[in-house]
Coordinates of C-alpha atoms in Angstrom, one line a residue:
M1 CA 0.0 0.0 0.0
A2 CA 1.4 3.4 -1.0
A3 CA 2.2 5.8 1.8
D4 CA -0.2 8.6 2.4
R5 CA 1.6 11.7 1.1
T6 CA -0.8 14.0 2.9
A7 CA 0.1 12.7 6.4
P8 CA 2.1 15.2 8.5
V9 CA 5.8 14.5 8.7
F10 CA 7.5 14.6 12.1
R11 CA 10.7 16.6 12.3
P12 CA 12.9 16.4 15.4
G13 CA 12.9 19.6 17.3
E14 CA 10.0 21.1 15.4
G15 CA 7.8 21.3 18.6
R16 CA 10.5 22.9 20.7
M17 CA 10.2 26.6 21.7
R18 CA 12.5 28.9 20.0
P19 CA 15.2 30.6 22.3
A20 CA 13.9 34.1 21.4
T21 CA 10.4 33.1 22.4
L22 CA 11.6 31.6 25.6
I23 CA 13.6 34.7 26.5
A24 CA 10.6 36.9 25.7
L25 CA 8.4 34.8 28.0
L26 CA 10.9 34.9 30.8
L27 CA 11.3 38.6 30.6
A28 CA 7.5 39.0 30.6
A29 CA 7.3 36.8 33.7
A30 CA 10.0 38.8 35.4
V31 CA 8.1 42.0 34.8
M32 CA 4.9 40.5 36.2
L33 CA 6.7 39.1 39.3
A34 CA 8.9 42.1 40.0
P35 CA 6.2 44.0 42.1
L36 CA 5.4 40.9 44.1
I37 CA 9.1 40.2 44.8
W38 CA 9.7 43.8 45.8
T39 CA 6.7 43.8 48.2
I40 CA 8.0 40.6 49.9
L41 CA 11.5 42.0 50.2
L42 CA 10.2 45.2 51.7
S43 CA 8.1 43.3 54.2
L44 CA 11.3 41.5 55.4
K45 CA 13.1 44.7 56.3
S46 CA 12.8 46.7 59.5
N47 CA 10.9 50.0 59.3
Q48 CA 14.0 51.9 60.5
A49 CA 16.1 50.5 57.7
L50 CA 13.6 51.6 55.1
V51 CA 13.3 55.2 56.3
G52 CA 14.4 57.4 53.4
N53 CA 16.0 54.4 51.6
S54 CA 13.6 51.8 50.1
G55 CA 16.6 50.4 48.2
A56 CA 17.7 48.8 51.5
A57 CA 15.3 46.0 50.5
L58 CA 18.0 44.5 48.4
Q59 CA 20.5 44.3 51.2
F60 CA 20.9 41.9 54.1
P61 CA 19.9 41.2 56.8
Y62 CA 16.2 40.4 56.6
T63 CA 13.9 40.0 59.5
L64 CA 10.4 38.7 60.4
E65 CA 9.6 41.4 62.9
N66 CA 6.9 43.0 60.8
Y67 CA 5.0 39.7 60.6
W68 CA 5.5 39.1 64.3
A69 CA 4.0 42.6 64.9
I70 CA 0.9 41.6 62.9
L71 CA 0.5 38.2 64.6
S72 CA 0.9 39.8 68.0
G73 CA -2.1 42.0 67.5
D74 CA -5.0 41.4 69.9
Q75 CA -7.7 41.0 67.2
V76 CA -5.8 39.9 64.0
F77 CA -7.0 36.3 64.3
R78 CA -10.6 37.5 64.9
W79 CA -10.4 39.6 61.7
L80 CA -9.0 36.5 59.9
L81 CA -11.9 34.4 61.1
N82 CA -14.4 37.1 60.1
S83 CA -12.9 37.2 56.6
L84 CA -13.1 33.4 56.3
I85 CA -16.7 33.3 57.5
V86 CA -17.8 36.1 55.2
S87 CA -15.8 34.9 52.1
I88 CA -16.9 31.2 52.5
G89 CA -20.5 32.2 53.2
T90 CA -20.6 34.5 50.2
T91 CA -19.0 31.9 47.9
V92 CA -21.4 29.1 48.9
G93 CA -24.4 31.4 48.5
V94 CA -23.3 32.7 45.1
L95 CA -22.6 29.1 43.8
A96 CA -26.0 27.9 45.0
L97 CA -28.0 30.9 43.7
C98 CA -26.1 31.3 40.4
S99 CA -26.3 27.5 39.6
L100 CA -30.1 27.5 40.1
A101 CA -30.6 30.7 38.2
G102 CA -28.2 29.6 35.4
Y103 CA -30.1 26.3 35.1
G104 CA -33.4 28.1 35.0
F105 CA -32.4 30.5 32.3
A106 CA -30.7 27.9 30.2
R107 CA -33.1 25.0 30.4
L108 CA -36.6 26.2 31.5
E109 CA -39.2 28.1 29.5
F110 CA -41.2 30.7 31.5
P111 CA -42.7 34.1 30.7
F112 CA -40.4 37.0 30.2
R113 CA -37.3 34.8 30.5
R114 CA -35.3 36.8 28.0
T115 CA -36.4 40.1 29.6
L116 CA -35.4 39.0 33.0
F117 CA -32.0 37.8 31.7
V118 CA -31.4 41.2 30.2
F119 CA -32.2 42.8 33.5
V120 CA -29.6 40.5 35.2
L121 CA -27.0 41.5 32.6
L122 CA -27.8 45.2 33.3
G123 CA -26.6 44.6 36.8
L124 CA -23.1 44.3 35.5
A125 CA -23.2 47.9 34.4
I126 CA -24.3 49.3 37.8
P127 CA -21.3 50.2 40.0
E128 CA -21.3 49.3 43.7
Q129 CA -21.1 53.0 44.7
A130 CA -24.4 53.8 43.0
V131 CA -26.4 51.6 45.4
I132 CA -24.3 52.0 48.5
L133 CA -26.6 54.6 50.2
P134 CA -30.0 52.8 49.8
Q135 CA -28.2 49.5 50.7
H136 CA -26.9 51.1 53.9
Q137 CA -30.3 52.5 54.8
L138 CA -32.0 49.1 54.1
F139 CA -29.5 47.2 56.3
A140 CA -29.7 49.8 59.0
A141 CA -33.5 49.5 59.0
L142 CA -33.2 45.7 59.3
H143 CA -30.6 46.0 62.0
L144 CA -28.1 43.9 60.1
H145 CA -25.0 46.1 60.5
N146 CA -22.2 44.6 62.6
S147 CA -23.4 41.0 61.7
Y148 CA -22.3 38.3 59.4
P149 CA -25.6 38.3 57.4
G150 CA -25.0 42.1 56.9
L151 CA -21.6 41.4 55.4
I152 CA -22.6 38.3 53.4
L153 CA -26.0 39.2 51.8
P154 CA -24.9 42.1 49.5
G155 CA -22.3 39.8 47.9
L156 CA -24.9 37.2 46.9
A157 CA -26.2 39.5 44.1
G158 CA -23.9 38.1 41.4
P159 CA -25.0 39.0 37.8
F160 CA -21.7 37.8 36.4
G161 CA -22.1 34.4 38.1
V162 CA -25.7 34.0 36.7
F163 CA -24.4 34.9 33.2
F164 CA -21.4 32.5 33.5
M165 CA -23.4 29.6 34.7
T166 CA -26.2 30.2 32.2
Q167 CA -23.7 30.0 29.3
Y168 CA -22.1 26.9 30.8
F169 CA -25.5 25.1 31.1
R170 CA -26.4 26.1 27.6
A171 CA -23.2 24.4 26.3
I172 CA -24.3 21.0 27.8
P173 CA -26.2 18.9 25.2
R174 CA -30.0 18.7 25.8
D175 CA -29.9 15.0 25.0
L176 CA -28.9 14.4 28.6
D177 CA -32.1 16.0 29.8
E178 CA -34.2 14.0 27.4
A179 CA -32.6 10.7 28.3
A180 CA -33.1 11.4 32.1
M181 CA -36.8 12.4 31.5
L182 CA -37.3 9.1 29.7
D183 CA -36.0 7.4 32.8
G184 CA -38.6 9.2 34.9
A185 CA -36.3 11.8 36.5
S186 CA -37.8 15.1 37.6
R187 CA -36.4 18.5 36.8
L188 CA -34.8 18.8 40.2
R189 CA -33.2 15.3 39.9
I190 CA -31.9 16.2 36.4
F191 CA -30.3 19.4 37.8
W192 CA -28.8 17.8 40.9
S193 CA -27.7 14.4 39.6
V194 CA -27.1 14.9 35.9
L195 CA -26.2 18.5 35.0
L196 CA -24.7 19.9 38.2
P197 CA -21.7 17.4 38.3
L198 CA -20.8 18.4 34.8
T199 CA -20.5 22.1 35.8
L200 CA -17.9 21.5 38.6
P201 CA -15.0 23.1 36.7
A202 CA -17.2 26.2 36.1
Q203 CA -18.3 26.3 39.7
A204 CA -14.7 26.0 40.9
T205 CA -13.8 29.0 38.7
L206 CA -16.7 31.1 39.9
G207 CA -16.0 30.1 43.5
V208 CA -12.4 31.2 43.3
F209 CA -13.4 34.5 41.7
T210 CA -16.1 35.1 44.3
F211 CA -13.9 34.2 47.2
L212 CA -11.2 36.5 45.9
A213 CA -13.6 39.4 45.5
S214 CA -15.1 38.9 48.9
W215 CA -11.8 38.5 50.6
N216 CA -10.5 41.8 49.1
S217 CA -13.7 43.7 49.6
Y218 CA -13.1 46.9 51.6
W219 CA -15.9 49.4 50.7
W220 CA -18.9 47.6 52.2
P221 CA -17.2 46.0 55.3
L222 CA -15.8 49.5 56.1
I223 CA -19.4 50.9 56.1
S224 CA -21.3 47.9 57.6
A225 CA -18.8 46.9 60.4
T226 CA -18.4 49.7 62.9
R227 CA -17.2 47.5 65.8
S228 CA -13.6 46.3 65.7
D229 CA -14.6 42.7 66.6
M230 CA -16.6 42.6 63.3
Y231 CA -13.8 44.0 61.0
T232 CA -12.7 41.8 58.2
L233 CA -9.0 41.3 57.7
T234 CA -8.7 44.1 55.0
V235 CA -10.5 46.6 57.2
G236 CA -8.7 45.6 60.4
L237 CA -5.2 45.8 58.9
A238 CA -6.0 49.1 57.3
S239 CA -7.3 50.5 60.6
A240 CA -3.9 49.7 62.2
Q241 CA -2.2 52.2 60.0
M242 CA -4.5 54.7 58.3
N243 CA -2.2 57.4 57.1
Y244 CA -0.4 55.7 54.2
A245 CA 0.9 59.0 52.7
Q246 CA 3.0 59.8 55.7
T247 CA 3.7 56.4 57.1
S248 CA 7.2 55.6 58.3
G249 CA 6.4 51.9 58.7
L250 CA 6.8 50.8 55.1
G251 CA 8.0 47.3 56.0
F252 CA 5.0 46.8 58.2
L253 CA 2.7 48.1 55.5
M254 CA 4.1 45.6 53.0
A255 CA 3.9 42.8 55.5
Q256 CA 0.2 43.5 55.9
A257 CA -0.3 43.2 52.1
V258 CA 1.5 39.9 52.0
F259 CA -0.3 38.5 55.0
A260 CA -3.7 39.4 53.6
S261 CA -2.7 37.8 50.2
V262 CA -1.6 34.4 51.5
P263 CA -5.1 32.8 51.8
I264 CA -6.0 33.9 48.3
F265 CA -2.8 32.4 46.9
I266 CA -3.6 29.1 48.7
V267 CA -7.1 29.0 47.3
Y268 CA -5.9 29.6 43.8
V269 CA -3.2 26.9 44.0
L270 CA -5.7 24.4 45.2
F271 CA -8.3 25.1 42.4
Q272 CA -6.1 26.2 39.5
K273 CA -6.6 22.8 37.8
H274 CA -10.4 23.3 37.7
I275 CA -10.0 26.9 36.5
V276 CA -7.9 25.7 33.5
Q277 CA -10.4 23.0 32.7
S278 CA -13.3 25.4 32.9
M279 CA -11.6 27.9 30.6
A280 CA -10.5 25.2 28.1
G281 CA -13.9 23.6 28.1
T282 CA -15.7 26.9 27.5
A283 CA -13.3 27.8 24.6
T284 CA -13.8 24.5 22.8
R285 CA -17.6 24.4 23.1

């Protein structure tokens, strides 16, 4: 049998990255990592060494005194616990509500479905600052300030999550629904047992983004939490040193930034595989 001349021919070294491309990628990575490395180096220097000379961050010795100063705070672990409760509660609530809403918009037929979906998308165009005053008045009337529900509930309104989950449910073939219906499964059973497991990569991605946004949230916790024992970590650490323009504790300030970023880094490392799967799956559908 004659050889297929149209078949691709393998050439050794063809799939290797060119040195110029590799160097360009390494330079881009160095530019991206430079601010993070600089922040870590500053956090490892004493405040006295950095007064008037931030270049001392490149010189030995280094110290952990700034981190010890953070950990020795009376309420830092309380703030950390508050941030974990608020971020986890917000993430679980967003995943539950957005999954149900996404399934409804993608699979169910009901009056004004398209109109309601458009109103959900309009929520992406409304900035948080535009609703902060009526939101504050509403939560004050309900006596929800300085409480976990008061910090969690505003974050449950996630129009991006509804849109993201709707698109993911739409990408799943409807043949699965029809096969389950023939077996006598209800709509709820189809959602819970058939479709929801297929959306785990999307939920992991949405969960990481929601956790990150809730953990870094500063505007609403600053307004809603007026007692120090209800501060989240971002608000609590900021309250320890409010005058950033005239601060002499540059090392302590950078240590705060690193300390607040560690949980986010851990969450991303744990779920990065699911994020890549979700993005790859969405791109190929």
